[in-house]
Short mmCIF file of C-alpha atoms and ligand atoms in Angstrom, two decimals:
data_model
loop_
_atom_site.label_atom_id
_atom_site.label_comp_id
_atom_site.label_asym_id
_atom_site.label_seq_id
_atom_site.Cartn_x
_atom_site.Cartn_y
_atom_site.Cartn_z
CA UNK A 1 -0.31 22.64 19.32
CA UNK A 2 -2.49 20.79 16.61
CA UNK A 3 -1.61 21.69 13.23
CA UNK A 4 -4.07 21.04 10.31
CA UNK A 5 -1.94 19.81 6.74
CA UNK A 6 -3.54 19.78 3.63
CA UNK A 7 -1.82 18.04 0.16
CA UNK A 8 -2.97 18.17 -3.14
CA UNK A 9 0.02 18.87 -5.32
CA UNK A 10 -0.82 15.78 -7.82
CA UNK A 11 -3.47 12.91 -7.87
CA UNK A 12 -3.21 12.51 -4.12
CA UNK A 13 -5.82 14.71 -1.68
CA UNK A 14 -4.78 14.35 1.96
CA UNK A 15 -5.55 15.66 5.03
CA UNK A 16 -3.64 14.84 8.55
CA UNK A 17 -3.17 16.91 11.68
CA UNK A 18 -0.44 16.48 13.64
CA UNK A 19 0.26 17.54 17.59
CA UNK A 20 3.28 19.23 19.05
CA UNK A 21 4.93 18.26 16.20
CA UNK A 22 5.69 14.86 16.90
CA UNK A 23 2.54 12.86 16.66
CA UNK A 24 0.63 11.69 14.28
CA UNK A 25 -3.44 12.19 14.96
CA UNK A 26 -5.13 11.32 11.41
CA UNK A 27 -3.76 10.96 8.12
CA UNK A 28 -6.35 10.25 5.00
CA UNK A 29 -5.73 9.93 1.71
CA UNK A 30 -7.67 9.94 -1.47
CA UNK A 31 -5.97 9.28 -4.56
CA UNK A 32 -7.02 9.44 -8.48
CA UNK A 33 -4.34 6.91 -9.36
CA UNK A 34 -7.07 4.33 -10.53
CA UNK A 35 -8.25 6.98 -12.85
CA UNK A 36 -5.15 7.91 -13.98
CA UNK A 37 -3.47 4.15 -14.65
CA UNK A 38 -6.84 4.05 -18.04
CA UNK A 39 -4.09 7.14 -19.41
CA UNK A 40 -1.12 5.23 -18.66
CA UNK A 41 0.16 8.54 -16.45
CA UNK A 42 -0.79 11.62 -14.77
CA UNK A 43 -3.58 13.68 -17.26
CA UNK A 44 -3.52 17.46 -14.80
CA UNK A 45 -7.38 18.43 -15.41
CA UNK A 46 -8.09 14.57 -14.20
CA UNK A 47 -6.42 15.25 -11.35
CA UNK A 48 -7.61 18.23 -10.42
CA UNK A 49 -11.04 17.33 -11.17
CA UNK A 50 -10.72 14.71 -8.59
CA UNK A 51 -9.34 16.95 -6.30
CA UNK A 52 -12.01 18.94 -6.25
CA UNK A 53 -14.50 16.04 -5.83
CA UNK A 54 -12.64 14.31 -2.53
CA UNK A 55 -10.83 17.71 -0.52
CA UNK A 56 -14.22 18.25 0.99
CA UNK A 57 -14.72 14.52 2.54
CA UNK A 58 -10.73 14.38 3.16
CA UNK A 59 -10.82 16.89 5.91
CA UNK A 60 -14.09 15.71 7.14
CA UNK A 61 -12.83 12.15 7.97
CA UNK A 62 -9.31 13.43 8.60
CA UNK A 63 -11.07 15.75 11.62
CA UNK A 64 -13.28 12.93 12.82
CA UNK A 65 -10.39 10.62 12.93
CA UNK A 66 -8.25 13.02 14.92
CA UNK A 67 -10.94 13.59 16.92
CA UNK A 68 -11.02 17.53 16.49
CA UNK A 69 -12.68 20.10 16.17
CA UNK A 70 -11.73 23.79 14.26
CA UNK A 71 -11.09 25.37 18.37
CA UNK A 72 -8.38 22.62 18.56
CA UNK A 73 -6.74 23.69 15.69
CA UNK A 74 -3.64 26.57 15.73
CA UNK A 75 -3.13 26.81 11.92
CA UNK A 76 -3.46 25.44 8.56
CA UNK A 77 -0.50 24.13 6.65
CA UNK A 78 -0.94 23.70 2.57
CA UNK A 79 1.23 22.80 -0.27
CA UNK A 80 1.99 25.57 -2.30
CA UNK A 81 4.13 24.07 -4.61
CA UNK A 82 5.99 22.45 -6.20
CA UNK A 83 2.91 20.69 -7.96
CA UNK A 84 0.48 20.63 -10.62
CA UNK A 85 -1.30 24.37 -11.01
CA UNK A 86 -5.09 22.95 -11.20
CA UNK A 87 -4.39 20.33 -8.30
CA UNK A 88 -2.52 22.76 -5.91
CA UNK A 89 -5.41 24.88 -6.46
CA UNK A 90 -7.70 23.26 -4.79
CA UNK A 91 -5.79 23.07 -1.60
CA UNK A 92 -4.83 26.00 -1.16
CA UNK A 93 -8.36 27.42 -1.75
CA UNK A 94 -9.50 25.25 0.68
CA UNK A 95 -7.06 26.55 3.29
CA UNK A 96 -7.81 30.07 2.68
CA UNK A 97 -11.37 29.15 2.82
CA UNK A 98 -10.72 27.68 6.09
CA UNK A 99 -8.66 30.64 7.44
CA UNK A 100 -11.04 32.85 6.57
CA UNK A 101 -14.22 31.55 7.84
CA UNK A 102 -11.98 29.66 11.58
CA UNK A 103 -9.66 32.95 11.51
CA UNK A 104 -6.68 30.55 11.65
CA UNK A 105 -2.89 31.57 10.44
CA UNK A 106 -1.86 29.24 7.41
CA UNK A 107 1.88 28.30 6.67
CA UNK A 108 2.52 27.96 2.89
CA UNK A 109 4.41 24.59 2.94
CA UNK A 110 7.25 23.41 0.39
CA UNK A 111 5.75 19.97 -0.86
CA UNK A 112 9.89 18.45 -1.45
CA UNK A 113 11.14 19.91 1.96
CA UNK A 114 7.69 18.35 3.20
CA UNK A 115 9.02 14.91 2.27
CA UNK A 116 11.61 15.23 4.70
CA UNK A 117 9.60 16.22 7.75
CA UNK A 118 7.56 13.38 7.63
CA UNK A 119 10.67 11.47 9.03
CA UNK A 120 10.52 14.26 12.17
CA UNK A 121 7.11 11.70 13.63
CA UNK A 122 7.91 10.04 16.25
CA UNK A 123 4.58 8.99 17.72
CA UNK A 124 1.03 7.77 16.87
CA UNK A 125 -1.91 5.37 17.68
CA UNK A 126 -2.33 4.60 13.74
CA UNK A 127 -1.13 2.03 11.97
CA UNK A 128 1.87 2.91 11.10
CA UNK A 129 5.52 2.41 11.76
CA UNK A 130 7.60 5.33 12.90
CA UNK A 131 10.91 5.73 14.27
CA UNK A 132 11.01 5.28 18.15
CA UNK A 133 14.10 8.04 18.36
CA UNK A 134 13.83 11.52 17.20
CA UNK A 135 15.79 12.57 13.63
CA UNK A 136 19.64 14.02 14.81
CA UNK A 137 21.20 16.58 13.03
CA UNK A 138 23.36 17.09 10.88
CA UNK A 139 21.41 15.02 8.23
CA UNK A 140 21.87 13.96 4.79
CA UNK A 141 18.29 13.23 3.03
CA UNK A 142 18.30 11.65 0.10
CA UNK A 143 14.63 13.16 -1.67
CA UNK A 144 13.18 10.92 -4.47
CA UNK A 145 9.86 11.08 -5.71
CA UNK A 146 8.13 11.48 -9.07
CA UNK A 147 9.23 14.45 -9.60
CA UNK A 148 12.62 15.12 -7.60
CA UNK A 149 15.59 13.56 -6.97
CA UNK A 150 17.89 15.37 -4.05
CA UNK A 151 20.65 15.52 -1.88
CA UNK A 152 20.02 18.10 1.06
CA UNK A 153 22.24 18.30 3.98
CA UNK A 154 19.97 19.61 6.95
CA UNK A 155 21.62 21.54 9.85
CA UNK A 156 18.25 21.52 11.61
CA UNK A 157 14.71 20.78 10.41
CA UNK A 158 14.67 23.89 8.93
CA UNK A 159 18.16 25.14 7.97
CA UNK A 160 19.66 22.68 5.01
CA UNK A 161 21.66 23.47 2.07
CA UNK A 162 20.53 21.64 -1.60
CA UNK A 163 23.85 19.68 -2.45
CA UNK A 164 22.23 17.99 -5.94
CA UNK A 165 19.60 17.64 -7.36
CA UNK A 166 17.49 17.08 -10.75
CA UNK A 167 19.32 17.92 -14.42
CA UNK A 168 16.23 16.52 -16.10
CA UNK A 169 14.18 13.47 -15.52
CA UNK A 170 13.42 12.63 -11.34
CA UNK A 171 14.05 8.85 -10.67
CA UNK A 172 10.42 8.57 -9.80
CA UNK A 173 9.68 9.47 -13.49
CA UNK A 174 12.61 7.16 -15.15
CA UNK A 175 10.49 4.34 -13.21
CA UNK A 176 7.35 5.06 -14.40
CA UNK A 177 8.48 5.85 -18.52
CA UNK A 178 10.61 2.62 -17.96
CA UNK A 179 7.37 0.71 -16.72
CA UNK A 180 5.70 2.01 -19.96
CA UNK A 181 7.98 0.31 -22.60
CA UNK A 182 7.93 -2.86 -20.47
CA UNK A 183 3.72 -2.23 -20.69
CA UNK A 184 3.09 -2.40 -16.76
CA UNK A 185 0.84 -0.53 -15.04
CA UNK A 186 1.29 2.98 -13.08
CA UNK A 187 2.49 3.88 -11.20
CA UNK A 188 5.63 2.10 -12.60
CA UNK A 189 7.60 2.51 -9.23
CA UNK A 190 5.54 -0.60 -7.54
CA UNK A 191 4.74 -2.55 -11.05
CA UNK A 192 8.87 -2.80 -11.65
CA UNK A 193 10.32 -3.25 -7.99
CA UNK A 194 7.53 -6.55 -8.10
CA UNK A 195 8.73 -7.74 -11.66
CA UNK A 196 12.22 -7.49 -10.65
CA UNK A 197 12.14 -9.76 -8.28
CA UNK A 198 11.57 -12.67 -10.86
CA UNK A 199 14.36 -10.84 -12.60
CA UNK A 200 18.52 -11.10 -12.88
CA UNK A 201 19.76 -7.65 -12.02
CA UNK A 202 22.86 -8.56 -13.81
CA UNK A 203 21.41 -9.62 -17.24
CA UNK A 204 22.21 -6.30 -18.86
CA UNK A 205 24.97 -3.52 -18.59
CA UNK A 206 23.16 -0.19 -18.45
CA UNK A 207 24.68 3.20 -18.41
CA UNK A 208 25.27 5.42 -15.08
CA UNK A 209 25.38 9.14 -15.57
CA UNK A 210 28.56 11.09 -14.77
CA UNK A 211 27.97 14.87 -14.28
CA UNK A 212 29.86 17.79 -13.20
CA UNK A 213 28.49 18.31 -9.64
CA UNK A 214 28.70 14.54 -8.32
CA UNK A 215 25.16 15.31 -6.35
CA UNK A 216 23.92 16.36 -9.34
CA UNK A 217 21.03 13.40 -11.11
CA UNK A 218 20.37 12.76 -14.57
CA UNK A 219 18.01 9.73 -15.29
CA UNK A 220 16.80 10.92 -18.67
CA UNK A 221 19.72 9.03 -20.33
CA UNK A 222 18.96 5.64 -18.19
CA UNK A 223 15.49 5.89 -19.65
CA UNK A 224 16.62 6.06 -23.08
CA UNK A 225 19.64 3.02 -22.55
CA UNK A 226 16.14 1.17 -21.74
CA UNK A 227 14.16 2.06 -24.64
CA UNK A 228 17.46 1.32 -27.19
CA UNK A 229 18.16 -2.00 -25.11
CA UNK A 230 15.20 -3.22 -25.56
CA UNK A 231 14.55 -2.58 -29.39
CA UNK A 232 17.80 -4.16 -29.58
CA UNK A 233 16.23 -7.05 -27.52
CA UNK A 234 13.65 -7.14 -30.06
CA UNK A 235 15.58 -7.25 -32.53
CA UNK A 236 14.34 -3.81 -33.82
CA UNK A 237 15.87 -0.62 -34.77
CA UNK A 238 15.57 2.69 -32.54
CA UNK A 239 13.05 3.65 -35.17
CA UNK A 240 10.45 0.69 -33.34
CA UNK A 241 7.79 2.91 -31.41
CA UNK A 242 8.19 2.37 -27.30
CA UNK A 243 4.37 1.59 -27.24
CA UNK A 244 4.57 -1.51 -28.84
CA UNK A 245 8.10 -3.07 -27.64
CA UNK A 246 6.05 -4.83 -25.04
CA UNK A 247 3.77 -7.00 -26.51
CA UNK A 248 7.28 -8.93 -28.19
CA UNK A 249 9.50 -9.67 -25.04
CA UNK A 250 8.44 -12.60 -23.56
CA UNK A 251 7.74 -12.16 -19.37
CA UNK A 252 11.63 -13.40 -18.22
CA UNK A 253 12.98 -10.85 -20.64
CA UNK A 254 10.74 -7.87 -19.06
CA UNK A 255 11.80 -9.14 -15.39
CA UNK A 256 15.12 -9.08 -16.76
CA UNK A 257 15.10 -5.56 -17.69
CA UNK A 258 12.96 -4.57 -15.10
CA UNK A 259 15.84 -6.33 -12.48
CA UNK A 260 18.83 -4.27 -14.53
CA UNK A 261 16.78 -1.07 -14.78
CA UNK A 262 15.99 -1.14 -11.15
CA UNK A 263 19.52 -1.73 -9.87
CA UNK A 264 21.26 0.62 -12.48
CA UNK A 265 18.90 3.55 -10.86
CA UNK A 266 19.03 2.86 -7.30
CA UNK A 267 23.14 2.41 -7.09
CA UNK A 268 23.37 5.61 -8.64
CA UNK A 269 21.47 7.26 -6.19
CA UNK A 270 23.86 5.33 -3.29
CA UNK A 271 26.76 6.33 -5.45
CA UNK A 272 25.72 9.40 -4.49
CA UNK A 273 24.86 9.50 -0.81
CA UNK A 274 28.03 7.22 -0.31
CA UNK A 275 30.33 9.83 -1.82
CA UNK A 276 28.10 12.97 0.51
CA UNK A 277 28.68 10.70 3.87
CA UNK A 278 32.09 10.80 3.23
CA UNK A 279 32.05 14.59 2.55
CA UNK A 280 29.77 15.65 5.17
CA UNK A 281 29.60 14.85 8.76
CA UNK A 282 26.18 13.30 9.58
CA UNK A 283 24.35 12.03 12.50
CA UNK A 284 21.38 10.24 10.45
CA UNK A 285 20.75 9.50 6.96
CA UNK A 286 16.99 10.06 5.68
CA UNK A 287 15.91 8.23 2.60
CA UNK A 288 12.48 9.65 1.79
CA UNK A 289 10.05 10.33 -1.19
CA UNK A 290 8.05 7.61 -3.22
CA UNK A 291 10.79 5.92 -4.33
CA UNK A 292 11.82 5.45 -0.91
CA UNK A 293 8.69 3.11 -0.82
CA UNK A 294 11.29 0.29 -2.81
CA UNK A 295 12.73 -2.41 -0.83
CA UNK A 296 15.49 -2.81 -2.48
CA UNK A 297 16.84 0.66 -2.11
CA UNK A 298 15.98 0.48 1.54
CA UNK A 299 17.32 -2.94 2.04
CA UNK A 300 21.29 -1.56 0.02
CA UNK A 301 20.92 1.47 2.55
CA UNK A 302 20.77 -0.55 5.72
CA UNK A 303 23.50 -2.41 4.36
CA UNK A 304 25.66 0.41 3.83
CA UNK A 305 24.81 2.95 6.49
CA UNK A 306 23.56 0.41 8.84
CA UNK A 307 21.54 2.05 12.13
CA UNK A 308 22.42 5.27 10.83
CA UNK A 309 19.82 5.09 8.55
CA UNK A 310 16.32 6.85 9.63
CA UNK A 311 13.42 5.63 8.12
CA UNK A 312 9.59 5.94 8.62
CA UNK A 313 6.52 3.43 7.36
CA UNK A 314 7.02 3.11 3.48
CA UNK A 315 3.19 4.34 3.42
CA UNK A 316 4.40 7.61 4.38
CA UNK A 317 6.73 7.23 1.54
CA UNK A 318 4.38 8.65 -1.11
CA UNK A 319 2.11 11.62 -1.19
CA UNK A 320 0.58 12.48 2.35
CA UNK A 321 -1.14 14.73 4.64
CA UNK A 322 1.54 13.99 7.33
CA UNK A 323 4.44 15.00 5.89
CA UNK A 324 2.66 18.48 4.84
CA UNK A 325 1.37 18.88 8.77
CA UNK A 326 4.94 17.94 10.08
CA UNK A 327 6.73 20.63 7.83
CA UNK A 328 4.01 22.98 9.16
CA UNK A 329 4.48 22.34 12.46
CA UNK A 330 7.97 22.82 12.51
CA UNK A 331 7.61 26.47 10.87
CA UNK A 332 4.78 27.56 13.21
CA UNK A 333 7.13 26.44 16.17
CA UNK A 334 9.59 29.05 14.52
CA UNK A 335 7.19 31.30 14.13
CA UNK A 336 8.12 31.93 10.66
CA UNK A 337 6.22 32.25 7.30
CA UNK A 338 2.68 31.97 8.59
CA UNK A 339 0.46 34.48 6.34
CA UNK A 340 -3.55 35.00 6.16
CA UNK A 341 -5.92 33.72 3.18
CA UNK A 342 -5.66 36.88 1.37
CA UNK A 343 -1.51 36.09 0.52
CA UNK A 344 -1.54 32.73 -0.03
CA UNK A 345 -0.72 32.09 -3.53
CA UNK A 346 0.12 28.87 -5.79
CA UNK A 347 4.24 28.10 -7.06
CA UNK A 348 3.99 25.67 -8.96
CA UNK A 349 7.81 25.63 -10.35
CA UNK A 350 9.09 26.42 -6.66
CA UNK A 351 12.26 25.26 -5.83
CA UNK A 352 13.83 24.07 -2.67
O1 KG4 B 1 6.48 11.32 -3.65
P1 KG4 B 1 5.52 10.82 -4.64
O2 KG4 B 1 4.26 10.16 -4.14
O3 KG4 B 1 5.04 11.97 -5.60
C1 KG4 B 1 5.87 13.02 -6.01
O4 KG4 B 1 6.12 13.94 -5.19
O5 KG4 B 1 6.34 12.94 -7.17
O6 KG4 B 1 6.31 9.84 -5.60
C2 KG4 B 1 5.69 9.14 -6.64
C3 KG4 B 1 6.76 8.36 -7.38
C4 KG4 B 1 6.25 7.71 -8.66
O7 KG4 B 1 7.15 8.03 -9.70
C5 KG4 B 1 6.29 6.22 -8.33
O8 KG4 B 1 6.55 5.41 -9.46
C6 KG4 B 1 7.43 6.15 -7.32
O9 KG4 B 1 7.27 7.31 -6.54
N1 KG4 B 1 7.36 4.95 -6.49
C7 KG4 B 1 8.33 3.98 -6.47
C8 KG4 B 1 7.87 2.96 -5.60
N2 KG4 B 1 6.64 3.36 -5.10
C9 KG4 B 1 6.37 4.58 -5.65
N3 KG4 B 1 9.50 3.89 -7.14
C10 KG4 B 1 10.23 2.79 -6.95
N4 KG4 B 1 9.86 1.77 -6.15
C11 KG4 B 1 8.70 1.81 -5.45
N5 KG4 B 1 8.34 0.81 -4.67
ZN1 ZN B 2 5.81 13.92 -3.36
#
């Protein structure tokens, strides 16, 4: 069974196919990041623009790498949301495109659930590092990314119930708004975990956000407790604008905030996934999204969960073909929610 993933929900375009589920044939990715770091952020018609430009020599490479051709192939899986409206467009045109004209079946794929699956590989002769022992359920997966921040408990790869998630800004975002007012480059994930090592996570106090469901995330506030804290560094008023706070602190005080900033968000999330262990009974934990990409996060969770802990390369931590493929795979298996090119249609607001 090969299946065929395509991903284009922001400013990456990937392509990977996947067999039997488990291994991992090709994976490219193209990404407008580089573009988008001149805006200081994500600009939608950029990316989609770009989208349009690399899909086409995605898939070629991602089929010569595999090795395939469209005979080989049993179905299509495509985000369909959650995602940008221009960028998902252009992937799932191209999959109905490609069901149409190879008569394959395409599975409309969840882009947060797809996160996930990318922890169900197990095998591949790429350069990556996955984990030797299949995922065991029950599961707690901690989802963070630029967009979501989650606590699912999975029953099997496809049964899971959403304990917490998002109130308002995803820790993914809090990074990259935080990176702004210390003037480092996007994505801010990368540019603060490298400043904070130079930092002292202890320097300053900032705020952790109680909520009524404690699964529940709210980073919007730790954002702002960043933005007053370092006016007050300043020695400005809140009325200083956040665009030009950088250019006075001096490089220890940045790695300073960068250090507290950094700690604040991640021990919330274990806070979190601490407090669900306890709750629910779990054979693995799964740490997964882009901000599953930061060391230190994945350094407190080995610490604290210890071989429990299931985690795949970090460079299937962010935006990827493989994780879209995986998900697919594991619905086609069931049988379940595969449709033809004339259904498929764009969420972008979908919801987990
Ligand atoms: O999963 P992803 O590629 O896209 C979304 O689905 O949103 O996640 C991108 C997010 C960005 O906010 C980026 O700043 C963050 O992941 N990120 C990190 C790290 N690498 C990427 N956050 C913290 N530490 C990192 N090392
Ligand atoms: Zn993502």
């Amino acid at each position: 069974m090969l299946i065929l993933g395509i991903e284009t929900s922001c400013d990456e375009t990937a392509v990977a196919i996947v067999k039997d589920g488990c291994e991992l044939l090709s994976n490219v990715v193209a990404s407008s990041m580089d573009l988008q770091a001149q805006y200081g952020g994500i600009v939608p018609e950029v990316a989609a623009r770009a989208q349009i430009e690399y899909i086409i020599p995605v898939l070629a490479e991602s089929m010569k790498q595999a090795g395939c051709t469209w005979t080989n192939i049993d179905a299509v899986a495509v985000t369909y949301g959650p995602g940008l409206g221009g960028s998902l467009l252009v992937g799932v045109m191209t999959a109905k495109t490609l069901g149409q004209i190879y008569d394959k079946p395409l599975i409309p794929v969840d882009h947060v659930q797809a996160h996930m699956a990318v922890n169900f590989l197990t095998k591949t002769s790429l350069n990556y590092h996955l984990p030797k022992a299949p995922l065991e359920f029950p599961a707690l997966c901690l989802i963070v990314s630029g967009g979501h921040s989650q606590i699912v408990y999975y029953l099997s790869p496809t049964k899971y119930e959403v304990l917490g998630k998002t109130r308002d800004d995803a820790v993914g975002e809090a990074f990259d708004k935080v990176a702004k007012i210390l003037g480092l480059p996007y994505p801010g994930g990368p540019s603060i975990s490298k400043l904070a090592k130079q930092g002292d996570q202890k320097t300053y106090q900032l705020p952790k956000s109680r909520l009524e469901n404690p699964y529940d995330f709210s980073f919007s506030g730790l954002k702002t407790a960043v933005l007053r804290l370092s006016q007050q560094v300043i020695g400005k008023d809140y009325t200083f604008p956040s665009l030009k706070i950088a250019q006075h602190l001096s490089d220890q005080q940045k790695a300073d905030i960068a250090a507290s900033f950094e700690y604040t968000a991640i021990e919330t999330l274990l806070e979190k996934l601490i407090k669900a262990e306890q709750e629910f009974a779990s054979k693995n934990i799964v740490i997964t999204g882009g901000v599953s990409a930061n060391q230190y996060l994945r350094t407190r969770a080995k610490e604290l969960f210890g071989a429990k802990v299931h985690s795949t390369d970090p460079k299937l931590s962010t935006d990827n073909g493989a994780m879209i493929a995986s998900q697919g795979s594991q619905i086609y298996m069931k049988n379940k929610k595969l449709v033809d090119y004339k259904s498929l249609q764009i969420e972008p607001s979908l919801q987990m």
